[in-house]
Amino acid sequence: MLKIYDNPNKMEWSNLSKRPTKSLAEIETKVKPILLDVKTNGDKAIIALNKELDHFHSNDFIVSKAEIESAQSKISDSLQNAILQAKTNIEKFHIAQKEKFVPIETMEGVSCWRKSVAIEKVGLYIPGGTAPLFSTVLMLGIPAQIAGCKEIILCTPPNSNGDIHPAILFAAKICGINSIFKIGGAQAIAAMAYGTESVPKVFKIFGPGNQYVTAAKQLVLNDGISIDMPAGPSELLIIANETANAAFVASDLLSQAEHGEDSQVVLLCNSEMKTNEIIEALKGQLNDLPRKAVAEKAISNSKAIIFNDLANEGIKFSNFYAPEHLIIALDNPEQIADLVINAGSVFMGHLTPESAGDYASGTNHTLPTNGNATAFSGVSLDSFVKKITFQQISKIGLQAIGPIIEEMADAEMLSAHKNAVSIRLKTL
Amino acid sequence: MLKIYDNPNKMEWSNLSKRPTKSLAEIETKVKPILLDVKTNGDKAIIALNKELDHFHSNDFIVSKAEIESAQSKISDSLQNAILQAKTNIEKFHIAQKEKFVPIETMEGVSCWRKSVAIEKVGLYIPGGTAPLFSTVLMLGIPAQIAGCKEIILCTPPNSNGDIHPAILFAAKICGINSIFKIGGAQAIAAMAYGTESVPKVFKIFGPGNQYVTAAKQLVLNDGISIDMPAGPSELLIIANETANAAFVASDLLSQAEHGEDSQVVLLCNSEMKTNEIIEALKGQLNDLPRKAVAEKAISNSKAIIFNDLANEGIKFSNFYAPEHLIIALDNPEQIADLVINAGSVFMGHLTPESAGDYASGTNHTLPTNGNATAFSGVSLDSFVKKITFQQISKIGLQAIGPIIEEMADAEMLSAHKNAVSIRLKTL
């Protein structure tokens, strides 16, 4: 069960904020040969690795048009409708992130602006496993489509029959993704980073994955391929006071805990009584979960921390921890929300469970973990564009700004920089 | 001199776009022990490395208030004024990047918004060497200040007398940077990434540097420290036609070439005559440059490529090359500008030299190199903030969105995710 800490001293915060750290080094030695193999042998390597690692025995790993088209008929109408409504919501929120940048005249005749231009080729990775993560297809595919990325490809491992869950194919199709490959793990990252005969090379790779996928993404980053963000186990921190509904809070803690044994769950509460109430509710709900074993293990590594003053030490600890997801389970969440400095996504009040953001509220669920919320944002429309700056200077502008540039270039001892201005000024 | 290529076949583009690649592996073996030393021994390591690597023999590497205050009196009024005017321009352009994000109601009762929050602690690195790069202090310090970063620290190597160029200190002071450390190279990156007794640990590190600095930044990135972008030698591509002024174009090519022997310079022109004219002008201007040897070496590795149709193959090649800086030296640069997909910053027309953006027009000069403009943007206000998403759901909202979340969670076999909604819906 959750371990309880009572108003811990700041000296202890660092320990209380520790995530399970995995050494890249060991995994790297396994992943590097896979990357090299795919880089060198292309499709051949993919076919062999599909057999060896995913027990998928086929020379054909391209999802056919027919497979994509028939996916819709294999999922219920209610699931189709839910996915379509989620898509509408996610679209609304991400379309609002479009930037309208008006040119700025920084001096008379010196005009500067910037323009968002889609990254031409992006690759999305969707992990396999028991659960078909079609929600992640939406979270990555929708902003890619809004940005206007010309080539959006998707890799995901099939089951041993060579099938991909129809909900994944359906979600991909409605996001305009037509290039889908049955490839998983580090070999999928390698295929998208370096390209093969069948898989186009992309400029940026998105998506979650196991430690091999994560290591592969870090490694191709060193080769100049951009990635969405460093990944780690999912996390939730809840700030709750006496107004919180214990059953709601317990259900949120468990929804995080069921992700995996290494899921991180932290409860900050100003009341010992409420904390105990939440723990009791948690015990009750835990028994009914199909993924009880996983959730129980995650919960046993998790913490409940009493902070008498949530608006002071409580939020300070939350910012120190920098959670991926932050639920503020208070009657009036605004005051605490204003003080949030480090978090991926924030869920306000009693009726906003994390699962709303995971699926359908409209915000993105690809968020910084492992304390990276101190410096990283979640995936957004920004993640799929470059913001290119432009400038144009008129005669009057150059006459005004020219001498400034000359003076500065001179002081930096860059004569040719100065000369590029002087030679123009002389002709005006 | 520039090598001339005539309408090269697409098969050759990849070779023509190659940058000098440096193997990280070799440099890593030199940099890793430095990182470990600083991580383990803190200030002591810094003092020893300052002596060993920078011949700076002092136990004191913190720039004093008095040093910062007295810097202004050591630089001319005209340089001060130039720096202040550049600051005003850069501020205007970066303040305009502030995001006003209005909450979006994605469904009735489901409200989503995002908020830009400054990265609390950032570290800026300014390289040493012969030229005092105070312009880079402005380019990093100004957006950090506008973003509202609480702690902005700066590391830069001193000369062997222990002095930092007063223009660097002046630029830092007007950007509100008061924590300045006399540390260079990989040890500076390590100090900011891990913290020492004197140097605060930061969440994100910015700034250019030599190959050791670059390797150190890549390595601390694997430790979860964010960095501005992967770095490489500076680059310029110019698209010029018969309307271009050969002397202007030559001066721009040289302003790039004087940066270093590995600077990348590419000229695209639709006229062989104009190309030869530019090369002649270049030869003439080269002789007058103090940094002639450096520029000559860079130019000898550079290319002039004839493309008969600049608006077609020409811009396609430019996008393929993805230059850091792109000058469009045409009477009417707009048509080509509209077709730019991959570039860091674009300079339009005959009177907009790259050095304008390097110093004072207002755009940022920290830009993606080495083809990274395919997926990376230059430094902007965005680089100093995280965009945190928020959501709040009302009763009506949860009644509308709840069943959608339940349906999707069910299909992903995440029962606890579903339960977090069901348990709330039951109480409404």
PDB file of C-alpha atoms in Angstrom, chain A residues 83-338:
ATOM      1  CA  ILE A  83     -13.147   7.720 -31.484  1.00  0.00           C
ATOM      2  CA  LEU A  84     -14.689  10.232 -33.874  1.00  0.00           C
ATOM      3  CA  GLN A  85     -15.907  12.453 -31.007  1.00  0.00           C
ATOM      4  CA  ALA A  86     -12.500  12.275 -29.333  1.00  0.00           C
ATOM      5  CA  LYS A  87     -10.943  13.242 -32.662  1.00  0.00           C
ATOM      6  CA  THR A  88     -13.221  16.270 -32.917  1.00  0.00           C
ATOM      7  CA  ASN A  89     -12.237  17.426 -29.433  1.00  0.00           C
ATOM      8  CA  ILE A  90      -8.516  16.869 -29.942  1.00  0.00           C
ATOM      9  CA  GLU A  91      -8.734  18.683 -33.270  1.00  0.00           C
ATOM     10  CA  LYS A  92     -10.431  21.703 -31.732  1.00  0.00           C
ATOM     11  CA  PHE A  93      -7.751  22.080 -29.089  1.00  0.00           C
ATOM     12  CA  HIS A  94      -4.850  21.592 -31.482  1.00  0.00           C
ATOM     13  CA  ILE A  95      -6.240  23.800 -34.254  1.00  0.00           C
ATOM     14  CA  ALA A  96      -6.400  26.596 -31.657  1.00  0.00           C
ATOM     15  CA  GLN A  97      -2.624  26.245 -31.332  1.00  0.00           C
ATOM     16  CA  LYS A  98      -2.071  27.567 -34.848  1.00  0.00           C
ATOM     17  CA  GLU A  99       0.039  30.682 -34.703  1.00  0.00           C
ATOM     18  CA  LYS A 100      -0.918  33.848 -36.533  1.00  0.00           C
ATOM     19  CA  PHE A 101       2.242  35.883 -36.546  1.00  0.00           C
ATOM     20  CA  VAL A 102       2.003  39.435 -37.823  1.00  0.00           C
ATOM     21  CA  PRO A 103       5.241  40.973 -39.186  1.00  0.00           C
ATOM     22  CA  ILE A 104       6.927  43.205 -36.609  1.00  0.00           C
ATOM     23  CA  GLU A 105       8.704  46.368 -37.673  1.00  0.00           C
ATOM     24  CA  THR A 106      11.552  46.350 -35.161  1.00  0.00           C
ATOM     25  CA  MET A 107      12.883  49.629 -36.645  1.00  0.00           C
ATOM     26  CA  GLU A 108      11.508  51.650 -39.525  1.00  0.00           C
ATOM     27  CA  GLY A 109      12.167  49.596 -42.642  1.00  0.00           C
ATOM     28  CA  VAL A 110      13.248  46.472 -40.729  1.00  0.00           C
ATOM     29  CA  SER A 111      10.482  43.907 -40.932  1.00  0.00           C
ATOM     30  CA  CYS A 112      10.673  40.526 -39.134  1.00  0.00           C
ATOM     31  CA  TRP A 113       8.175  37.694 -38.986  1.00  0.00           C
ATOM     32  CA  ARG A 114       7.965  33.977 -38.497  1.00  0.00           C
ATOM     33  CA  LYS A 115       6.034  31.249 -40.204  1.00  0.00           C
ATOM     34  CA  SER A 116       5.092  27.793 -38.976  1.00  0.00           C
ATOM     35  CA  VAL A 117       5.971  25.212 -41.606  1.00  0.00           C
ATOM     36  CA  ALA A 118       5.128  21.543 -41.173  1.00  0.00           C
ATOM     37  CA  ILE A 119       7.914  19.032 -40.731  1.00  0.00           C
ATOM     38  CA  GLU A 120       7.713  17.245 -44.062  1.00  0.00           C
ATOM     39  CA  LYS A 121       8.127  13.646 -42.924  1.00  0.00           C
ATOM     40  CA  VAL A 122       7.217  12.301 -39.506  1.00  0.00           C
ATOM     41  CA  GLY A 123       7.097   8.804 -38.101  1.00  0.00           C
ATOM     42  CA  LEU A 124       4.741   7.606 -35.373  1.00  0.00           C
ATOM     43  CA  TYR A 125       5.447   4.570 -33.232  1.00  0.00           C
ATOM     44  CA  ILE A 126       2.593   2.749 -31.518  1.00  0.00           C
ATOM     45  CA  PRO A 127       3.599  -0.044 -29.130  1.00  0.00           C
ATOM     46  CA  GLY A 128       2.035  -3.470 -29.298  1.00  0.00           C
ATOM     47  CA  GLY A 129       1.189  -5.621 -26.338  1.00  0.00           C
ATOM     48  CA  THR A 130      -2.177  -6.584 -24.985  1.00  0.00           C
ATOM     49  CA  ALA A 131      -3.850  -3.178 -25.267  1.00  0.00           C
ATOM     50  CA  PRO A 132      -4.350  -1.544 -28.685  1.00  0.00           C
ATOM     51  CA  LEU A 133      -3.216   2.054 -28.102  1.00  0.00           C
ATOM     52  CA  PHE A 134      -5.397   3.695 -30.723  1.00  0.00           C
ATOM     53  CA  SER A 135      -5.701   6.762 -28.488  1.00  0.00           C
ATOM     54  CA  THR A 136      -2.013   7.454 -29.075  1.00  0.00           C
ATOM     55  CA  VAL A 137      -2.617   7.230 -32.825  1.00  0.00           C
ATOM     56  CA  LEU A 138      -5.103  10.087 -32.406  1.00  0.00           C
ATOM     57  CA  MET A 139      -2.802  12.113 -30.131  1.00  0.00           C
ATOM     58  CA  LEU A 140       0.029  12.015 -32.673  1.00  0.00           C
ATOM     59  CA  GLY A 141      -1.854  11.712 -35.952  1.00  0.00           C
ATOM     60  CA  ILE A 142      -4.247  14.612 -35.412  1.00  0.00           C
ATOM     61  CA  PRO A 143      -1.649  17.354 -34.820  1.00  0.00           C
ATOM     62  CA  ALA A 144       0.489  15.906 -37.637  1.00  0.00           C
ATOM     63  CA  GLN A 145      -2.492  16.210 -39.954  1.00  0.00           C
ATOM     64  CA  ILE A 146      -3.367  19.745 -38.775  1.00  0.00           C
ATOM     65  CA  ALA A 147       0.261  20.844 -39.179  1.00  0.00           C
ATOM     66  CA  GLY A 148       0.153  19.584 -42.753  1.00  0.00           C
ATOM     67  CA  CYS A 149       2.974  17.052 -42.593  1.00  0.00           C
ATOM     68  CA  LYS A 150       3.261  15.649 -46.115  1.00  0.00           C
ATOM     69  CA  GLU A 151       4.343  12.172 -45.165  1.00  0.00           C
ATOM     70  CA  ILE A 152       3.027  10.593 -41.968  1.00  0.00           C
ATOM     71  CA  ILE A 153       4.048   6.998 -41.462  1.00  0.00           C
ATOM     72  CA  LEU A 154       3.195   4.641 -38.632  1.00  0.00           C
ATOM     73  CA  CYS A 155       4.985   1.567 -37.323  1.00  0.00           C
ATOM     74  CA  THR A 156       3.453  -0.871 -34.890  1.00  0.00           C
ATOM     75  CA  PRO A 157       4.148  -4.531 -34.180  1.00  0.00           C
ATOM     76  CA  PRO A 158       1.499  -7.025 -35.302  1.00  0.00           C
ATOM     77  CA  ASN A 159       0.423 -10.044 -33.324  1.00  0.00           C
ATOM     78  CA  SER A 160       1.943 -13.364 -34.380  1.00  0.00           C
ATOM     79  CA  ASN A 161      -0.805 -13.792 -36.983  1.00  0.00           C
ATOM     80  CA  GLY A 162       0.413 -10.600 -38.584  1.00  0.00           C
ATOM     81  CA  ASP A 163      -2.661  -8.621 -37.590  1.00  0.00           C
ATOM     82  CA  ILE A 164      -2.893  -5.109 -36.232  1.00  0.00           C
ATOM     83  CA  HIS A 165      -5.853  -4.236 -34.038  1.00  0.00           C
ATOM     84  CA  PRO A 166      -8.566  -2.711 -36.249  1.00  0.00           C
ATOM     85  CA  ALA A 167      -9.049   0.248 -33.875  1.00  0.00           C
ATOM     86  CA  ILE A 168      -5.449   1.273 -34.550  1.00  0.00           C
ATOM     87  CA  LEU A 169      -6.000   1.047 -38.301  1.00  0.00           C
ATOM     88  CA  PHE A 170      -9.301   2.917 -38.039  1.00  0.00           C
ATOM     89  CA  ALA A 171      -7.730   5.715 -35.959  1.00  0.00           C
ATOM     90  CA  ALA A 172      -4.852   5.947 -38.434  1.00  0.00           C
ATOM     91  CA  LYS A 173      -7.191   6.107 -41.385  1.00  0.00           C
ATOM     92  CA  ILE A 174      -9.274   8.967 -40.002  1.00  0.00           C
ATOM     93  CA  CYS A 175      -6.033  10.884 -39.371  1.00  0.00           C
ATOM     94  CA  GLY A 176      -5.071  10.469 -43.017  1.00  0.00           C
ATOM     95  CA  ILE A 177      -2.274   7.990 -42.344  1.00  0.00           C
ATOM     96  CA  ASN A 178      -1.968   5.525 -45.207  1.00  0.00           C
ATOM     97  CA  SER A 179       1.589   4.249 -44.788  1.00  0.00           C
ATOM     98  CA  ILE A 180       1.503   1.703 -42.005  1.00  0.00           C
ATOM     99  CA  PHE A 181       4.184  -0.880 -41.336  1.00  0.00           C
ATOM    100  CA  LYS A 182       4.105  -4.002 -39.200  1.00  0.00           C
ATOM    101  CA  ILE A 183       7.343  -3.350 -37.369  1.00  0.00           C
ATOM    102  CA  GLY A 184       7.941  -3.064 -33.642  1.00  0.00           C
ATOM    103  CA  GLY A 185      10.676  -2.196 -31.187  1.00  0.00           C
ATOM    104  CA  ALA A 186      14.079  -0.696 -31.899  1.00  0.00           C
ATOM    105  CA  GLN A 187      13.923  -1.963 -35.487  1.00  0.00           C
ATOM    106  CA  ALA A 188      10.880   0.249 -36.149  1.00  0.00           C
ATOM    107  CA  ILE A 189      12.739   3.314 -34.848  1.00  0.00           C
ATOM    108  CA  ALA A 190      15.739   2.394 -37.004  1.00  0.00           C
ATOM    109  CA  ALA A 191      13.593   1.908 -40.112  1.00  0.00           C
ATOM    110  CA  MET A 192      12.019   5.365 -39.720  1.00  0.00           C
ATOM    111  CA  ALA A 193      15.316   7.059 -38.805  1.00  0.00           C
ATOM    112  CA  TYR A 194      17.424   5.662 -41.629  1.00  0.00           C
ATOM    113  CA  GLY A 195      14.838   4.529 -44.151  1.00  0.00           C
ATOM    114  CA  THR A 196      14.699   1.144 -45.899  1.00  0.00           C
ATOM    115  CA  GLU A 197      13.580   0.125 -49.383  1.00  0.00           C
ATOM    116  CA  SER A 198       9.970   0.146 -48.130  1.00  0.00           C
ATOM    117  CA  VAL A 199       9.981   2.522 -45.166  1.00  0.00           C
ATOM    118  CA  PRO A 200      10.646   6.211 -45.909  1.00  0.00           C
ATOM    119  CA  LYS A 201      13.224   8.000 -43.785  1.00  0.00           C
ATOM    120  CA  VAL A 202      11.560  10.639 -41.607  1.00  0.00           C
ATOM    121  CA  PHE A 203      12.875  13.770 -39.885  1.00  0.00           C
ATOM    122  CA  LYS A 204      11.160  13.322 -36.514  1.00  0.00           C
ATOM    123  CA  ILE A 205       9.925  10.296 -34.591  1.00  0.00           C
ATOM    124  CA  PHE A 206       7.100  10.324 -32.053  1.00  0.00           C
ATOM    125  CA  GLY A 207       5.534   7.843 -29.703  1.00  0.00           C
ATOM    126  CA  PRO A 208       5.899   5.777 -26.568  1.00  0.00           C
ATOM    127  CA  GLY A 209       7.515   2.381 -26.206  1.00  0.00           C
ATOM    128  CA  ASN A 210       9.433   0.003 -24.018  1.00  0.00           C
ATOM    129  CA  GLN A 211      13.025   0.497 -22.944  1.00  0.00           C
ATOM    130  CA  TYR A 212      14.372  -0.712 -26.302  1.00  0.00           C
ATOM    131  CA  VAL A 213      12.271   1.789 -28.206  1.00  0.00           C
ATOM    132  CA  THR A 214      13.268   4.543 -25.776  1.00  0.00           C
ATOM    133  CA  ALA A 215      16.969   3.696 -26.108  1.00  0.00           C
ATOM    134  CA  ALA A 216      16.681   3.539 -29.896  1.00  0.00           C
ATOM    135  CA  LYS A 217      15.079   6.995 -29.957  1.00  0.00           C
ATOM    136  CA  GLN A 218      17.880   8.431 -27.816  1.00  0.00           C
ATOM    137  CA  LEU A 219      20.461   6.855 -30.109  1.00  0.00           C
ATOM    138  CA  VAL A 220      18.996   8.079 -33.400  1.00  0.00           C
ATOM    139  CA  LEU A 221      18.734  11.553 -31.819  1.00  0.00           C
ATOM    140  CA  ASN A 222      22.535  11.554 -31.769  1.00  0.00           C
ATOM    141  CA  ASP A 223      22.359  10.887 -35.525  1.00  0.00           C
ATOM    142  CA  GLY A 224      20.383  14.081 -36.058  1.00  0.00           C
ATOM    143  CA  ILE A 225      16.869  12.605 -36.064  1.00  0.00           C
ATOM    144  CA  SER A 226      14.542  14.671 -33.913  1.00  0.00           C
ATOM    145  CA  ILE A 227      12.325  12.912 -31.350  1.00  0.00           C
ATOM    146  CA  ASP A 228       9.269  14.051 -29.427  1.00  0.00           C
ATOM    147  CA  MET A 229      10.797  13.826 -25.951  1.00  0.00           C
ATOM    148  CA  PRO A 230      12.724  11.509 -23.642  1.00  0.00           C
ATOM    149  CA  ALA A 231      10.345   8.872 -22.279  1.00  0.00           C
ATOM    150  CA  GLY A 232       9.877   7.238 -18.907  1.00  0.00           C
ATOM    151  CA  PRO A 233       7.188   5.453 -16.894  1.00  0.00           C
ATOM    152  CA  SER A 234       3.884   7.308 -16.603  1.00  0.00           C
ATOM    153  CA  GLU A 235       3.207   9.423 -13.490  1.00  0.00           C
ATOM    154  CA  LEU A 236       0.382  11.053 -11.588  1.00  0.00           C
ATOM    155  CA  LEU A 237       0.470  13.422  -8.653  1.00  0.00           C
ATOM    156  CA  ILE A 238      -2.785  14.355  -6.924  1.00  0.00           C
ATOM    157  CA  ILE A 239      -3.230  17.331  -4.611  1.00  0.00           C
ATOM    158  CA  ALA A 240      -6.294  16.678  -2.472  1.00  0.00           C
ATOM    159  CA  ASN A 241      -7.778  18.310   0.605  1.00  0.00           C
ATOM    160  CA  GLU A 242     -10.739  17.572   2.851  1.00  0.00           C
ATOM    161  CA  THR A 243     -13.138  18.555   0.032  1.00  0.00           C
ATOM    162  CA  ALA A 244     -11.890  15.685  -2.147  1.00  0.00           C
ATOM    163  CA  ASN A 245     -14.053  12.625  -2.764  1.00  0.00           C
ATOM    164  CA  ALA A 246     -11.947   9.715  -1.516  1.00  0.00           C
ATOM    165  CA  ALA A 247     -13.413   7.254  -4.015  1.00  0.00           C
ATOM    166  CA  PHE A 248     -12.689   9.591  -6.946  1.00  0.00           C
ATOM    167  CA  VAL A 249      -9.109  10.134  -5.830  1.00  0.00           C
ATOM    168  CA  ALA A 250      -8.589   6.406  -5.315  1.00  0.00           C
ATOM    169  CA  SER A 251      -9.927   5.688  -8.794  1.00  0.00           C
ATOM    170  CA  ASP A 252      -7.501   8.199 -10.308  1.00  0.00           C
ATOM    171  CA  LEU A 253      -4.545   6.736  -8.418  1.00  0.00           C
ATOM    172  CA  LEU A 254      -5.491   3.289  -9.696  1.00  0.00           C
ATOM    173  CA  SER A 255      -5.970   4.444 -13.276  1.00  0.00           C
ATOM    174  CA  GLN A 256      -2.360   5.520 -13.193  1.00  0.00           C
ATOM    175  CA  ALA A 257      -1.185   2.438 -11.344  1.00  0.00           C
ATOM    176  CA  GLU A 258      -2.690  -0.003 -13.852  1.00  0.00           C
ATOM    177  CA  HIS A 259      -0.336   1.274 -16.598  1.00  0.00           C
ATOM    178  CA  GLY A 260       2.589  -0.728 -15.329  1.00  0.00           C
ATOM    179  CA  GLU A 261       4.460  -1.902 -12.287  1.00  0.00           C
ATOM    180  CA  ASP A 262       6.828   1.035 -12.622  1.00  0.00           C
ATOM    181  CA  SER A 263       4.012   3.628 -12.758  1.00  0.00           C
ATOM    182  CA  GLN A 264       4.576   6.492 -10.342  1.00  0.00           C
ATOM    183  CA  VAL A 265       1.711   7.582  -8.103  1.00  0.00           C
ATOM    184  CA  VAL A 266       1.944  10.361  -5.508  1.00  0.00           C
ATOM    185  CA  LEU A 267      -0.801  11.734  -3.290  1.00  0.00           C
ATOM    186  CA  LEU A 268      -0.380  15.061  -1.509  1.00  0.00           C
ATOM    187  CA  CYS A 269      -3.035  15.690   1.118  1.00  0.00           C
ATOM    188  CA  ASN A 270      -3.366  18.088   4.044  1.00  0.00           C
ATOM    189  CA  SER A 271      -5.419  15.683   6.137  1.00  0.00           C
ATOM    190  CA  GLU A 272      -4.358  12.391   7.600  1.00  0.00           C
ATOM    191  CA  MET A 273      -7.975  11.368   7.958  1.00  0.00           C
ATOM    192  CA  LYS A 274      -8.698  12.003   4.272  1.00  0.00           C
ATOM    193  CA  THR A 275      -5.510  10.178   3.334  1.00  0.00           C
ATOM    194  CA  ASN A 276      -6.621   7.112   5.250  1.00  0.00           C
ATOM    195  CA  GLU A 277     -10.070   7.352   3.702  1.00  0.00           C
ATOM    196  CA  ILE A 278      -8.474   7.404   0.237  1.00  0.00           C
ATOM    197  CA  ILE A 279      -6.297   4.405   1.080  1.00  0.00           C
ATOM    198  CA  GLU A 280      -9.354   2.487   2.266  1.00  0.00           C
ATOM    199  CA  ALA A 281     -11.225   3.320  -0.947  1.00  0.00           C
ATOM    200  CA  LEU A 282      -8.200   2.269  -2.930  1.00  0.00           C
ATOM    201  CA  LYS A 283      -8.055  -1.138  -1.267  1.00  0.00           C
ATOM    202  CA  GLY A 284     -11.699  -1.723  -2.094  1.00  0.00           C
ATOM    203  CA  GLN A 285     -11.436  -0.702  -5.734  1.00  0.00           C
ATOM    204  CA  LEU A 286      -8.200  -2.583  -6.273  1.00  0.00           C
ATOM    205  CA  ASN A 287      -9.875  -5.940  -5.781  1.00  0.00           C
ATOM    206  CA  ASP A 288     -12.181  -5.456  -8.729  1.00  0.00           C
ATOM    207  CA  LEU A 289      -9.453  -4.635 -11.245  1.00  0.00           C
ATOM    208  CA  PRO A 290      -8.481  -7.098 -13.980  1.00  0.00           C
ATOM    209  CA  ARG A 291      -4.987  -5.632 -13.833  1.00  0.00           C
ATOM    210  CA  LYS A 292      -4.913  -5.921 -10.038  1.00  0.00           C
ATOM    211  CA  ALA A 293      -1.437  -7.461  -9.827  1.00  0.00           C
ATOM    212  CA  VAL A 294       0.151  -4.677 -11.859  1.00  0.00           C
ATOM    213  CA  ALA A 295      -1.688  -1.904 -10.034  1.00  0.00           C
ATOM    214  CA  GLU A 296      -0.905  -3.403  -6.636  1.00  0.00           C
ATOM    215  CA  LYS A 297       2.784  -3.498  -7.407  1.00  0.00           C
ATOM    216  CA  ALA A 298       2.792   0.124  -8.614  1.00  0.00           C
ATOM    217  CA  ILE A 299       0.837   1.248  -5.562  1.00  0.00           C
ATOM    218  CA  SER A 300       3.263  -0.496  -3.231  1.00  0.00           C
ATOM    219  CA  ASN A 301       6.049   1.725  -4.589  1.00  0.00           C
ATOM    220  CA  SER A 302       3.952   4.844  -4.249  1.00  0.00           C
ATOM    221  CA  LYS A 303       3.665   7.602  -1.694  1.00  0.00           C
ATOM    222  CA  ALA A 304       1.088   9.584   0.215  1.00  0.00           C
ATOM    223  CA  ILE A 305       2.595  12.748   1.630  1.00  0.00           C
ATOM    224  CA  ILE A 306       0.897  14.912   4.211  1.00  0.00           C
ATOM    225  CA  PHE A 307       1.534  18.639   3.751  1.00  0.00           C
ATOM    226  CA  ASN A 308      -0.370  20.829   6.189  1.00  0.00           C
ATOM    227  CA  ASP A 309      -0.244  23.755   3.791  1.00  0.00           C
ATOM    228  CA  LEU A 310      -0.989  22.604   0.253  1.00  0.00           C
ATOM    229  CA  ALA A 311      -0.814  26.140  -1.153  1.00  0.00           C
ATOM    230  CA  ASN A 312       2.697  26.483   0.157  1.00  0.00           C
ATOM    231  CA  GLU A 313       4.818  23.390   0.811  1.00  0.00           C
ATOM    232  CA  GLY A 314       2.364  21.185  -1.096  1.00  0.00           C
ATOM    233  CA  ILE A 315       2.571  22.958  -4.436  1.00  0.00           C
ATOM    234  CA  LYS A 316       6.302  23.546  -3.902  1.00  0.00           C
ATOM    235  CA  PHE A 317       6.787  19.809  -3.626  1.00  0.00           C
ATOM    236  CA  SER A 318       4.612  19.226  -6.688  1.00  0.00           C
ATOM    237  CA  ASN A 319       6.740  21.668  -8.703  1.00  0.00           C
ATOM    238  CA  PHE A 320       9.873  19.984  -7.369  1.00  0.00           C
ATOM    239  CA  TYR A 321       8.538  16.595  -8.424  1.00  0.00           C
ATOM    240  CA  ALA A 322       7.365  17.962 -11.813  1.00  0.00           C
ATOM    241  CA  PRO A 323       4.658  15.363 -12.485  1.00  0.00           C
ATOM    242  CA  GLU A 324       3.519  14.303 -15.944  1.00  0.00           C
ATOM    243  CA  HIS A 325      -0.128  14.482 -14.791  1.00  0.00           C
ATOM    244  CA  LEU A 326      -1.351  16.677 -11.932  1.00  0.00           C
ATOM    245  CA  ILE A 327      -4.887  16.425 -10.539  1.00  0.00           C
ATOM    246  CA  ILE A 328      -5.972  19.251  -8.245  1.00  0.00           C
ATOM    247  CA  ALA A 329      -8.826  17.651  -6.301  1.00  0.00           C
ATOM    248  CA  LEU A 330     -10.046  20.709  -4.430  1.00  0.00           C
ATOM    249  CA  ASP A 331     -13.315  22.633  -4.452  1.00  0.00           C
ATOM    250  CA  ASN A 332     -11.391  25.660  -5.678  1.00  0.00           C
ATOM    251  CA  PRO A 333      -8.486  24.428  -7.746  1.00  0.00           C
ATOM    252  CA  GLU A 334      -7.665  27.839  -9.282  1.00  0.00           C
ATOM    253  CA  GLN A 335      -5.408  29.133  -6.522  1.00  0.00           C
ATOM    254  CA  ILE A 336      -3.158  26.069  -6.661  1.00  0.00           C
ATOM    255  CA  ALA A 337      -3.332  25.948 -10.474  1.00  0.00           C
ATOM    256  CA  ASP A 338      -1.893  29.466 -10.648  1.00  0.00           C
TER     257      ASP A 338
END
